[in-house]
Tab-separated table of C-alpha atoms in Angstrom:
chain	number	residue	atom	x	y	z
O	1	MET	CA	0.000	0.000	0.000
O	2	LYS	CA	1.248	3.466	-0.926
O	3	PHE	CA	1.540	6.158	1.770
O	4	MET	CA	2.709	9.735	2.268
O	5	LYS	CA	4.181	11.366	5.378
O	6	LEU	CA	3.618	15.034	6.133
O	7	GLY	CA	5.348	17.052	8.847
O	8	SER	CA	8.443	16.223	10.855
O	9	LYS	CA	7.685	17.027	14.487
O	10	PRO	CA	7.024	14.266	17.031
O	11	ASP	CA	3.420	13.435	17.815
O	12	THR	CA	2.323	15.608	20.769
O	13	VAL	CA	-1.425	15.078	20.345
O	14	GLN	CA	-2.512	13.252	23.464
O	15	SER	CA	-5.748	11.951	24.937
O	16	LYS	CA	-7.372	12.405	28.301
O	17	GLY	CA	-10.027	9.754	28.671
O	18	ASP	CA	-12.164	8.966	25.651
O	19	ASN	CA	-13.488	12.439	24.964
O	20	VAL	CA	-10.558	14.858	25.222
O	21	ARG	CA	-7.650	15.518	22.825
O	22	TYR	CA	-4.962	18.154	23.356
O	23	VAL	CA	-1.533	19.186	22.087
O	24	ALA	CA	1.061	18.874	24.832
O	25	THR	CA	2.795	22.279	25.058
O	26	GLU	CA	3.590	24.942	27.618
O	27	LEU	CA	1.268	27.424	25.901
O	28	GLU	CA	-2.229	27.828	27.262
O	29	THR	CA	-5.209	26.611	25.262
O	30	GLU	CA	-6.940	29.321	23.260
O	31	LEU	CA	-9.439	27.334	21.250
O	32	ILE	CA	-11.780	24.427	21.991
O	33	VAL	CA	-13.172	22.573	18.977
O	34	THR	CA	-16.076	20.211	19.623
O	35	ILE	CA	-16.828	17.329	17.258
O	36	GLY	CA	-19.627	15.116	18.531
O	37	ASN	CA	-18.687	14.058	22.063
O	38	ILE	CA	-14.972	14.817	21.618
O	39	LYS	CA	-13.307	18.112	22.485
O	40	PHE	CA	-9.964	19.304	21.096
O	41	TYR	CA	-8.003	21.818	23.208
O	42	LEU	CA	-5.859	23.712	20.719
O	43	HIS	CA	-4.085	26.960	19.823
O	44	LYS	CA	-5.341	29.544	17.377
O	45	PHE	CA	-2.264	30.473	15.366
O	46	PRO	CA	-1.414	27.046	13.871
O	47	LEU	CA	-5.027	26.410	12.856
O	48	LEU	CA	-6.142	29.885	11.809
O	49	SER	CA	-3.062	30.356	9.637
O	50	LYS	CA	-4.115	27.404	7.473
O	51	SER	CA	-7.910	27.158	7.829
O	52	GLY	CA	-10.032	29.846	6.270
O	53	TYR	CA	-13.181	28.276	7.674
O	54	LEU	CA	-12.026	28.322	11.302
O	55	GLN	CA	-10.715	31.848	10.934
O	56	LYS	CA	-14.093	33.107	9.730
O	57	LEU	CA	-16.022	31.015	12.243
O	58	ILE	CA	-14.096	32.408	15.220
O	59	ALA	CA	-14.246	35.943	13.890
O	60	THR	CA	-18.022	35.867	13.649
O	61	SER	CA	-18.480	34.231	17.072
O	62	ARG	CA	-16.158	36.612	18.954
O	63	ASN	CA	-17.405	39.670	20.866
O	64	GLU	CA	-15.821	42.207	23.249
O	65	GLU	CA	-16.993	40.405	26.389
O	66	LYS	CA	-15.152	37.194	25.301
O	67	LYS	CA	-12.062	39.010	24.017
O	68	ASN	CA	-9.703	37.453	26.545
O	69	GLN	CA	-11.568	34.160	26.939
O	70	VAL	CA	-11.085	30.795	25.234
O	71	ASP	CA	-13.083	30.517	21.993
O	72	GLU	CA	-15.176	27.414	21.568
O	73	VAL	CA	-16.710	26.224	18.291
O	74	ASP	CA	-18.682	23.150	17.286
O	75	ILE	CA	-17.956	21.600	13.884
O	76	SER	CA	-19.556	18.193	14.402
O	77	GLU	CA	-20.627	18.202	10.756
O	78	ILE	CA	-17.037	17.973	9.492
O	79	PRO	CA	-16.641	14.997	7.098
O	80	GLY	CA	-14.581	12.196	8.593
O	81	GLY	CA	-15.382	13.332	12.137
O	82	SER	CA	-12.754	13.629	14.836
O	83	VAL	CA	-10.320	11.241	13.132
O	84	ALA	CA	-10.092	13.312	9.944
O	85	PHE	CA	-9.946	16.530	11.950
O	86	GLU	CA	-7.002	15.199	13.949
O	87	VAL	CA	-5.102	14.662	10.694
O	88	CYS	CA	-5.737	18.309	9.812
O	89	VAL	CA	-4.647	19.437	13.291
O	90	LYS	CA	-1.356	17.551	13.036
O	91	PHE	CA	-0.695	19.075	9.632
O	92	CYS	CA	-1.278	22.566	11.035
O	93	TYR	CA	1.152	21.933	13.905
O	94	GLY	CA	3.764	20.343	11.617
O	95	ILE	CA	3.415	17.013	13.425
O	96	THR	CA	4.239	13.907	11.408
O	97	VAL	CA	1.077	12.355	9.983
O	98	THR	CA	0.824	9.405	7.606
O	99	LEU	CA	-1.766	9.367	4.828
O	100	ASN	CA	-2.751	6.176	3.033
O	101	ALA	CA	-5.637	4.738	1.049
O	102	TYR	CA	-7.736	4.242	4.189
O	103	ASN	CA	-7.672	7.813	5.515
O	104	VAL	CA	-6.741	10.045	2.594
O	105	PHE	CA	-10.248	10.646	1.209
O	106	ALA	CA	-11.706	11.616	4.585
O	107	ALA	CA	-8.722	13.907	5.175
O	108	ARG	CA	-9.226	15.500	1.747
O	109	CYS	CA	-12.899	16.165	2.451
O	110	ALA	CA	-12.082	17.561	5.906
O	111	ALA	CA	-9.453	19.853	4.362
O	112	GLU	CA	-12.041	21.057	1.859
O	113	PHE	CA	-14.525	21.690	4.667
O	114	LEU	CA	-11.950	23.661	6.680
O	115	GLU	CA	-10.899	25.620	3.567
O	116	MET	CA	-7.307	24.464	3.838
O	117	ASN	CA	-6.678	25.289	0.178
O	118	GLU	CA	-4.320	27.222	-2.053
O	119	THR	CA	-6.497	30.319	-1.936
O	120	PHE	CA	-5.774	30.650	1.765
O	121	GLU	CA	-2.147	29.473	1.854
O	122	LYS	CA	0.273	27.957	-0.637
O	123	SER	CA	1.050	24.221	-0.364
O	124	ASN	CA	-1.862	23.748	1.965
O	125	LEU	CA	-3.216	20.349	2.968
O	126	ALA	CA	-5.794	20.013	0.151
O	127	TYR	CA	-3.086	20.634	-2.454
O	128	LYS	CA	-0.665	18.129	-0.947
O	129	ILE	CA	-3.357	15.455	-0.765
O	130	ASP	CA	-4.345	16.060	-4.400
O	131	VAL	CA	-0.750	15.571	-5.491
O	132	PHE	CA	-0.574	12.319	-3.517
O	133	LEU	CA	-3.847	11.059	-4.977
O	134	ASN	CA	-3.022	11.873	-8.591
O	135	SER	CA	0.606	10.801	-8.559
O	136	THR	CA	0.305	7.675	-6.413
O	137	ILE	CA	-3.080	6.441	-5.179
O	138	PHE	CA	-5.008	6.662	-8.444
O	139	ARG	CA	-2.194	4.842	-10.237
O	140	SER	CA	-2.670	1.854	-7.945
O	141	TRP	CA	-5.566	-0.526	-8.727
O	142	LYS	CA	-6.156	-1.816	-5.206
O	143	ASP	CA	-5.482	1.534	-3.485
O	144	SER	CA	-8.099	3.173	-5.723
O	145	ILE	CA	-10.651	0.562	-4.646
O	146	ILE	CA	-9.780	1.042	-0.964
O	147	VAL	CA	-10.156	4.819	-1.267
O	148	PHE	CA	-13.484	4.387	-3.058
O	149	SER	CA	-14.747	2.015	-0.350
O	150	THR	CA	-14.078	4.665	2.336
O	151	THR	CA	-16.295	7.234	0.613
O	152	ARG	CA	-19.437	5.503	1.881
O	153	ASP	CA	-18.568	6.463	5.476
O	154	LEU	CA	-18.887	10.176	4.680
O	155	SER	CA	-21.983	12.304	4.331
O	156	PRO	CA	-22.799	13.022	0.653
O	157	ASN	CA	-23.280	16.689	1.618
O	158	TYR	CA	-19.585	17.100	2.374
O	159	THR	CA	-18.015	14.654	-0.063
O	160	ASN	CA	-15.535	16.143	-2.518
O	161	GLU	CA	-17.243	15.302	-5.812
O	162	PHE	CA	-14.203	15.978	-7.961
O	163	THR	CA	-12.014	13.587	-5.982
O	164	LEU	CA	-14.788	10.976	-5.970
O	165	LYS	CA	-15.103	11.231	-9.761
O	166	ARG	CA	-11.331	10.895	-10.181
O	167	CYS	CA	-11.427	7.755	-8.053
O	168	LEU	CA	-14.229	6.241	-10.142
O	169	ASP	CA	-12.493	7.212	-13.373
O	170	SER	CA	-9.326	5.487	-12.164
O	171	ILE	CA	-11.192	2.251	-11.400
O	172	ALA	CA	-13.129	2.308	-14.677
O	173	TYR	CA	-10.041	3.082	-16.750
O	174	THR	CA	-7.960	0.334	-15.145
O	175	ALA	CA	-10.715	-2.289	-15.480
O	176	SER	CA	-11.077	-1.376	-19.157
O	177	ILE	CA	-7.394	-1.556	-20.049
O	178	ASP	CA	-6.070	-4.121	-22.526
O	179	THR	CA	-5.205	-7.274	-20.577
O	180	SER	CA	-1.754	-7.359	-22.158
O	181	LYS	CA	-0.927	-4.211	-20.188
O	182	VAL	CA	-2.007	-5.552	-16.784
O	183	GLU	CA	1.146	-5.797	-14.696
O	184	TRP	CA	-0.175	-5.321	-11.166
O	185	SER	CA	-1.534	-7.792	-8.635
O	186	TYR	CA	-5.213	-8.711	-8.556
O	187	THR	CA	-7.419	-11.268	-6.839
O	188	TYR	CA	-8.505	-14.288	-8.885
O	189	ASN	CA	-9.738	-17.349	-7.012
O	190	ARG	CA	-12.260	-18.759	-9.482
O	191	LYS	CA	-11.501	-22.181	-10.909
O	192	LYS	CA	-11.122	-21.771	-14.635
O	193	LYS	CA	-8.875	-23.346	-17.223
O	194	LEU	CA	-6.590	-20.433	-17.990
O	195	ASP	CA	-3.265	-19.912	-19.636
O	196	GLU	CA	-0.923	-19.340	-16.722
O	197	LYS	CA	0.802	-16.488	-18.541
O	198	ALA	CA	-2.328	-14.828	-19.909
O	199	VAL	CA	-4.368	-12.337	-17.906
O	200	PRO	CA	-8.084	-13.308	-17.990
O	201	ARG	CA	-10.379	-10.611	-19.316
O	202	ASP	CA	-12.407	-10.696	-16.085
O	203	TRP	CA	-9.299	-10.286	-13.894
O	204	TRP	CA	-10.815	-7.341	-11.984
O	205	VAL	CA	-14.216	-8.657	-10.925
O	206	GLU	CA	-13.283	-10.192	-7.556
O	207	ASP	CA	-11.531	-7.085	-6.252
O	208	LEU	CA	-14.692	-5.030	-6.805
O	209	CYS	CA	-16.721	-7.577	-4.814
O	210	GLU	CA	-15.386	-5.935	-1.658
O	211	LEU	CA	-17.487	-2.832	-2.342
O	212	HIS	CA	-20.888	-2.131	-0.807
O	213	ILE	CA	-23.690	-2.434	-3.354
O	214	ASP	CA	-24.190	1.358	-3.563
O	215	LEU	CA	-20.536	1.854	-4.501
O	216	TYR	CA	-20.402	-1.294	-6.618
O	217	LYS	CA	-23.280	0.002	-8.705
O	218	GLN	CA	-21.417	3.260	-9.371
O	219	ALA	CA	-18.256	1.361	-10.326
O	220	ILE	CA	-20.038	-0.982	-12.769
O	221	GLU	CA	-21.909	1.915	-14.372
O	222	ALA	CA	-18.642	3.828	-14.775
O	223	ILE	CA	-17.005	0.781	-16.423
O	224	GLU	CA	-19.990	0.317	-18.754
O	225	THR	CA	-19.917	4.003	-19.697
O	226	ARG	CA	-16.364	3.648	-20.992
O	227	GLY	CA	-17.633	0.965	-23.361
O	228	LYS	CA	-14.397	-1.035	-23.451
O	229	VAL	CA	-15.469	-4.085	-21.416
O	230	PRO	CA	-17.637	-6.761	-23.148
O	231	VAL	CA	-21.108	-7.160	-21.660
O	232	GLU	CA	-20.344	-10.829	-21.012
O	233	VAL	CA	-17.602	-9.756	-18.596
O	234	ILE	CA	-20.018	-7.347	-16.901
O	235	GLY	CA	-22.395	-10.297	-16.509
O	236	GLU	CA	-19.625	-12.414	-14.998
O	237	ALA	CA	-18.763	-9.571	-12.620
O	238	LEU	CA	-22.359	-9.392	-11.392
O	239	HIS	CA	-22.446	-13.168	-10.951
O	240	ALA	CA	-19.259	-13.083	-8.886
O	241	TYR	CA	-20.675	-10.255	-6.754
O	242	ALA	CA	-23.937	-12.151	-6.148
O	243	ARG	CA	-22.030	-15.280	-5.081
O	244	ARG	CA	-19.994	-13.214	-2.640
O	245	ARG	CA	-22.785	-11.048	-1.241
O	246	ILE	CA	-25.968	-13.148	-1.289
O	247	GLY	CA	-25.847	-15.901	1.317
O	248	GLY	CA	-26.529	-19.339	-0.154
O	249	PHE	CA	-26.757	-17.933	-3.692
O	250	SER	CA	-24.298	-20.345	-5.281
O	251	LYS	CA	-26.276	-23.314	-3.900
O	252	GLY	CA	-29.642	-21.911	-4.945
O	253	SER	CA	-30.929	-21.670	-1.361
O	254	VAL	CA	-31.000	-17.972	-0.531
O	255	ARG	CA	-30.940	-16.947	3.102
O	256	VAL	CA	-32.490	-13.765	4.499
O	257	ILE	CA	-30.652	-10.761	3.059
O	258	ASP	CA	-31.265	-7.166	2.050
O	259	LYS	CA	-33.859	-7.236	-0.731
O	260	SER	CA	-32.511	-4.035	-2.238
O	261	LEU	CA	-29.173	-5.793	-2.832
O	262	THR	CA	-30.761	-8.382	-5.110
O	263	GLU	CA	-32.869	-5.776	-6.898
O	264	SER	CA	-29.787	-3.619	-7.510
O	265	ILE	CA	-27.923	-6.548	-9.068
O	266	ILE	CA	-30.907	-7.300	-11.300
O	267	GLU	CA	-31.085	-3.639	-12.312
O	268	LEU	CA	-27.442	-3.762	-13.453
O	269	LEU	CA	-27.902	-6.788	-15.739
O	270	PRO	CA	-26.842	-6.069	-19.336
O	271	GLU	CA	-29.736	-6.245	-21.791
O	272	LYS	CA	-27.926	-8.229	-24.477
O	273	LYS	CA	-29.068	-11.838	-24.797
O	274	GLY	CA	-26.410	-14.253	-23.617
O	275	SER	CA	-24.511	-11.638	-21.630
O	276	VAL	CA	-25.677	-13.411	-18.464
O	277	SER	CA	-25.913	-17.179	-18.082
O	278	SER	CA	-29.266	-18.899	-17.661
O	279	SER	CA	-27.973	-20.382	-14.422
O	280	PHE	CA	-27.311	-16.922	-12.989
O	281	LEU	CA	-30.683	-15.609	-14.134
O	282	SER	CA	-32.465	-18.612	-12.590
O	283	LYS	CA	-30.774	-18.064	-9.243
O	284	LEU	CA	-31.683	-14.385	-9.319
O	285	LEU	CA	-35.302	-15.297	-10.034
O	286	ARG	CA	-35.261	-17.758	-7.142
O	287	ALA	CA	-33.850	-15.045	-4.864
O	288	SER	CA	-36.407	-12.478	-6.030
O	289	VAL	CA	-39.275	-14.890	-5.321
O	290	PHE	CA	-37.876	-15.776	-1.900
O	291	LEU	CA	-37.401	-12.120	-0.957
O	292	GLY	CA	-40.760	-10.948	-2.279
O	293	CYS	CA	-39.358	-8.532	-4.855
O	294	GLU	CA	-41.653	-6.443	-7.046
O	295	GLU	CA	-43.581	-8.303	-9.740
O	296	THR	CA	-41.944	-6.158	-12.407
O	297	VAL	CA	-38.551	-7.427	-11.243
O	298	LYS	CA	-39.645	-11.065	-11.406
O	299	GLU	CA	-41.324	-10.603	-14.778
O	300	ARG	CA	-38.154	-9.079	-16.203
O	301	LEU	CA	-36.142	-12.092	-15.091
O	302	LYS	CA	-38.712	-14.556	-16.415
O	303	LYS	CA	-38.564	-12.865	-19.794
O	304	ARG	CA	-34.750	-12.995	-19.820
O	305	ILE	CA	-34.722	-16.715	-18.912
O	306	SER	CA	-37.341	-17.555	-21.554
O	307	GLU	CA	-35.220	-15.795	-24.192
O	308	GLN	CA	-32.471	-18.344	-23.639
O	309	LEU	CA	-34.480	-21.241	-22.242
O	310	GLU	CA	-32.822	-23.606	-24.700
O	311	GLU	CA	-29.498	-22.942	-22.922
O	312	THR	CA	-30.908	-23.697	-19.496
O	313	ALA	CA	-29.966	-26.844	-17.591
O	314	VAL	CA	-32.402	-28.967	-15.598
O	315	SER	CA	-30.506	-28.112	-12.414
O	316	ASP	CA	-31.163	-24.403	-13.080
O	317	ILE	CA	-34.952	-24.729	-13.063
O	318	LEU	CA	-35.298	-27.629	-10.642
O	319	MET	CA	-35.492	-25.063	-7.845
O	320	PHE	CA	-38.800	-23.753	-9.278
O	321	ASP	CA	-42.266	-25.144	-8.738
O	322	ILE	CA	-44.117	-26.440	-11.792
O	323	ASP	CA	-46.236	-23.293	-12.130
O	324	MET	CA	-43.092	-21.191	-12.558
O	325	VAL	CA	-41.682	-23.559	-15.175
O	326	GLN	CA	-45.036	-23.541	-16.989
O	327	SER	CA	-44.872	-19.744	-16.994
O	328	LEU	CA	-41.334	-19.793	-18.433
O	329	VAL	CA	-42.366	-22.205	-21.200
O	330	ASN	CA	-45.417	-20.078	-22.011
O	331	GLU	CA	-43.166	-17.013	-22.238
O	332	PHE	CA	-40.879	-18.983	-24.550
O	333	MET	CA	-43.862	-19.892	-26.749
O	334	ASP	CA	-44.809	-16.224	-27.109
O	335	ARG	CA	-41.620	-15.562	-29.099
O	336	ASP	CA	-41.322	-15.954	-32.861
O	337	PRO	CA	-41.959	-19.671	-33.488
O	338	LYS	CA	-39.324	-19.763	-36.234
O	339	SER	CA	-36.597	-18.869	-33.766
O	340	HIS	CA	-37.520	-21.539	-31.243
O	341	PRO	CA	-34.912	-24.197	-30.536
O	342	LYS	CA	-37.850	-26.350	-29.495
O	343	ALA	CA	-36.055	-29.675	-29.280
O	344	SER	CA	-33.760	-28.370	-26.526
O	345	VAL	CA	-36.688	-26.985	-24.546
O	346	ALA	CA	-38.628	-30.254	-24.887
O	347	LYS	CA	-35.588	-32.123	-23.549
O	348	LEU	CA	-35.351	-29.602	-20.691
O	349	VAL	CA	-39.003	-30.116	-19.746
O	350	ASP	CA	-38.639	-33.916	-19.890
O	351	GLY	CA	-35.648	-33.773	-17.559
O	352	TYR	CA	-37.414	-31.392	-15.187
O	353	LEU	CA	-40.519	-33.575	-14.965
O	354	ALA	CA	-38.486	-36.743	-14.459
O	355	GLU	CA	-37.088	-35.138	-11.294
O	356	LYS	CA	-40.195	-33.244	-10.210
O	357	SER	CA	-42.418	-36.320	-10.548
O	358	ARG	CA	-40.666	-37.758	-7.511
O	359	ASP	CA	-42.898	-35.430	-5.528
O	360	PRO	CA	-46.098	-37.360	-4.655
O	361	ASN	CA	-47.899	-34.019	-4.268
O	362	LEU	CA	-47.384	-33.089	-7.920
O	363	LEU	CA	-50.870	-32.762	-9.424
O	364	LEU	CA	-51.808	-34.781	-12.490
O	365	GLN	CA	-53.277	-31.748	-14.216
O	366	ASN	CA	-50.064	-29.764	-13.778
O	367	PHE	CA	-47.988	-32.638	-15.138
O	368	LEU	CA	-50.253	-33.032	-18.161
O	369	SER	CA	-50.436	-29.312	-18.830
O	370	LEU	CA	-46.664	-28.878	-18.980
O	371	VAL	CA	-46.118	-31.933	-21.186
O	372	GLU	CA	-48.944	-30.923	-23.516
O	373	THR	CA	-47.500	-27.419	-23.864
O	374	VAL	CA	-44.386	-28.871	-25.503
O	375	SER	CA	-46.094	-31.867	-27.137
O	376	SER	CA	-45.708	-30.319	-30.598
O	377	PHE	CA	-41.988	-29.721	-30.100
O	378	PRO	CA	-39.754	-32.021	-32.137
O	379	ARG	CA	-38.058	-34.790	-30.189
O	380	GLN	CA	-35.627	-37.220	-31.767
O	381	SER	CA	-36.206	-39.484	-28.794
O	382	HIS	CA	-39.009	-39.893	-26.264
O	383	ASP	CA	-36.753	-41.597	-23.726
O	384	GLY	CA	-36.735	-38.512	-21.510
O	385	LEU	CA	-40.508	-38.237	-21.627
O	386	TYR	CA	-40.791	-41.949	-20.856
O	387	ARG	CA	-38.623	-41.512	-17.745
O	388	ALA	CA	-40.840	-38.641	-16.595
O	389	ILE	CA	-44.020	-40.664	-17.167
O	390	ASP	CA	-42.596	-43.739	-15.462
O	391	MET	CA	-41.548	-41.711	-12.427
O	392	PHE	CA	-44.969	-40.055	-12.219
O	393	LEU	CA	-46.741	-43.429	-12.353
O	394	LYS	CA	-44.391	-44.814	-9.719
O	395	GLU	CA	-45.031	-41.963	-7.254
O	396	HIS	CA	-48.762	-41.701	-8.035
O	397	PRO	CA	-50.062	-45.289	-7.911
O	398	GLY	CA	-53.564	-44.088	-7.030
O	399	ILE	CA	-54.494	-42.644	-10.439
O	400	ASP	CA	-57.240	-44.504	-12.308
O	401	LYS	CA	-57.102	-46.207	-15.717
O	402	SER	CA	-58.351	-43.259	-17.723
O	403	GLU	CA	-55.821	-40.933	-16.116
O	404	LYS	CA	-53.024	-43.425	-16.661
O	405	LYS	CA	-54.074	-43.788	-20.289
O	406	ARG	CA	-54.011	-40.018	-20.752
O	407	VAL	CA	-50.545	-39.755	-19.266
O	408	CYS	CA	-49.130	-42.552	-21.411
O	409	GLY	CA	-50.856	-41.162	-24.495
O	410	LEU	CA	-48.396	-38.270	-24.425
O	411	MET	CA	-45.582	-40.631	-25.439
O	412	ASP	CA	-44.787	-41.869	-28.954
O	413	CYS	CA	-43.632	-45.461	-28.586
O	414	ARG	CA	-41.909	-45.348	-31.982
O	415	LYS	CA	-39.369	-42.862	-30.606
O	416	LEU	CA	-38.154	-44.997	-27.718
O	417	SER	CA	-34.619	-46.352	-27.849
O	418	ALA	CA	-33.918	-50.081	-27.679
O	419	GLU	CA	-32.920	-49.662	-24.015
O	420	ALA	CA	-36.125	-47.774	-23.194
O	421	CYS	CA	-38.211	-50.396	-25.021
O	422	GLU	CA	-36.538	-53.181	-23.066
O	423	HIS	CA	-37.426	-51.397	-19.831
O	424	ALA	CA	-40.973	-50.543	-20.942
O	425	VAL	CA	-42.028	-54.091	-21.868
O	426	GLN	CA	-41.170	-55.185	-18.335
O	427	ASN	CA	-42.749	-52.168	-16.668
O	428	GLU	CA	-45.809	-53.254	-14.701
O	429	ARG	CA	-46.827	-49.637	-14.166
O	430	LEU	CA	-47.642	-49.150	-17.847
O	431	PRO	CA	-51.072	-50.079	-19.240
O	432	MET	CA	-51.036	-53.317	-21.216
O	433	ARG	CA	-52.007	-51.459	-24.377
O	434	VAL	CA	-48.827	-49.381	-24.183
O	435	ILE	CA	-46.666	-52.464	-23.634
O	436	VAL	CA	-48.192	-54.090	-26.731
O	437	GLN	CA	-47.517	-50.939	-28.752
O	438	VAL	CA	-43.905	-50.914	-27.633
O	439	LEU	CA	-43.514	-54.584	-28.623
O	440	PHE	CA	-45.203	-53.972	-31.939
O	441	PHE	CA	-43.072	-51.021	-32.991
O	442	GLU	CA	-39.900	-52.609	-31.689
O	443	GLN	CA	-40.626	-55.700	-33.797
O	444	ILE	CA	-41.232	-53.555	-36.868
O	445	ARG	CA	-37.961	-51.711	-36.230
O	446	VAL	CA	-36.026	-54.963	-35.841
O	447	ASN	CA	-37.552	-56.403	-39.007
O	448	GLY	CA	-36.921	-53.173	-40.878
O	449	SER	CA	-33.274	-53.173	-39.834
O	450	SER	CA	-32.758	-56.771	-40.902
O	451	THR	CA	-34.375	-56.272	-44.322
O	452	GLY	CA	-32.975	-52.834	-44.975
O	453	TYR	CA	-36.412	-51.181	-45.119
O	454	SER	CA	-37.368	-48.183	-42.965
O	455	THR	CA	-40.034	-48.387	-40.293
O	456	PRO	CA	-43.481	-47.701	-41.791
O	457	GLU	CA	-45.201	-44.482	-40.818
O	458	LEU	CA	-47.688	-45.931	-38.411
O	459	THR	CA	-49.486	-43.917	-35.770
O	460	THR	CA	-50.055	-44.862	-32.202
O	461	THR	CA	-53.740	-45.177	-33.013
O	462	THR	CA	-52.881	-48.300	-35.002
O	463	LEU	CA	-53.052	-50.238	-31.769
O	464	ASN	CA	-55.414	-47.915	-29.964
O	465	THR	CA	-57.247	-50.867	-28.519
O	466	GLU	CA	-59.239	-50.300	-25.373
O	467	ASP	CA	-57.500	-51.491	-22.239
O	468	ASP	CA	-60.514	-53.584	-21.319
O	469	GLU	CA	-59.799	-55.879	-24.261
O	470	TRP	CA	-56.430	-56.659	-22.672
O	471	ASP	CA	-57.634	-57.217	-19.139
O	472	HIS	CA	-57.391	-60.983	-19.575
O	473	VAL	CA	-53.715	-60.706	-20.634
O	474	LYS	CA	-51.453	-61.052	-17.592
O	475	GLU	CA	-47.942	-60.805	-18.993
O	476	TYR	CA	-45.820	-60.937	-22.128
């Protein structure tokens, strides 16, 4: 960490209890400065020669009756409080004081408040701090972040806006620089397959995770404004921040947190499709539901997920109830049908239902509704749908014949693999009519393979025999 020392005299600022500070000297105190519950017993000349504010404040408060008395002023509103004021006091007395990334911004704001500037005296504290910031602090990646993090402790009314902007500009510029020019240290703990010599394009995202969400938002917006960082990296940065800041986020089980934090992250999401992974969007939606975020927030996320539903994994949506998944599929259907990668979504739904059907409380109507929504989607194989149906029948043994027939009617037996057929013909949960269909089409496929002819285009209605006709058949 970079630092700067000012002054050369030994430290004579001492404390008396918790609420009193004084400069040890033989001269009598002439000035008492109150900041909150702390009083500073000081001398006028060192302070008034460098602080235009204190000089004017004492001049306006003095009258003839108090001419020979100790002046007392209250400046509790000074940015940085008593700690920052003590830095200014030491500078005025020529006492050695060390400035670093942790205290320099508060000291700069306090110097501004006290009017310790070039207008009042040359080489005053504000000037010296500006030189230190511009020549050293803002040229250091991590020091710039530390300085920026300290700005949240100060009242916005007394924050030096110019210095704050310079700090943000430094962070945004450094994050946007070509990775071939990155020669400083940074934090990178994520497990990725990277070239050991190459600097990853998202090298900066973990260091910014230390910032409070209010500051983080400003930093990300400043980086986006420069327009040098790809939106995919911005998306990765937000994902890293969510993992760090939202308890249980990476495991999909969000604990109680500040709702505004989640909403702020969602607000920062880049609009470009694919800039944020479906997994990240799904976890944000889960968090927004858990925290009771505004409906507009949840609807925005649902729309984003539906736009790239074909890229979504079963594990991403398994955290949702079936009504939410139905809503996502419906949103997907509302897009231009020509652009639908329907086969991937059908496979996603099959996988989801195969897992969700383990829940004995899953309603038949909900199961049917979701499968029927994607029934027109092309599937090269119905193995996934078969697994979902088999699991539903296993966990819902109480459904009647007509319901079982309706469930199994969703499956095209011609699109089952040899392995699925082998399992189906031995599956006692399936209606006998379905087992016969499986045997029939499997026999046709085997015969077709051996003769070189393709399987005839038969429909499942070919053997749409009523189950009652097969009641006397016990096994095949």
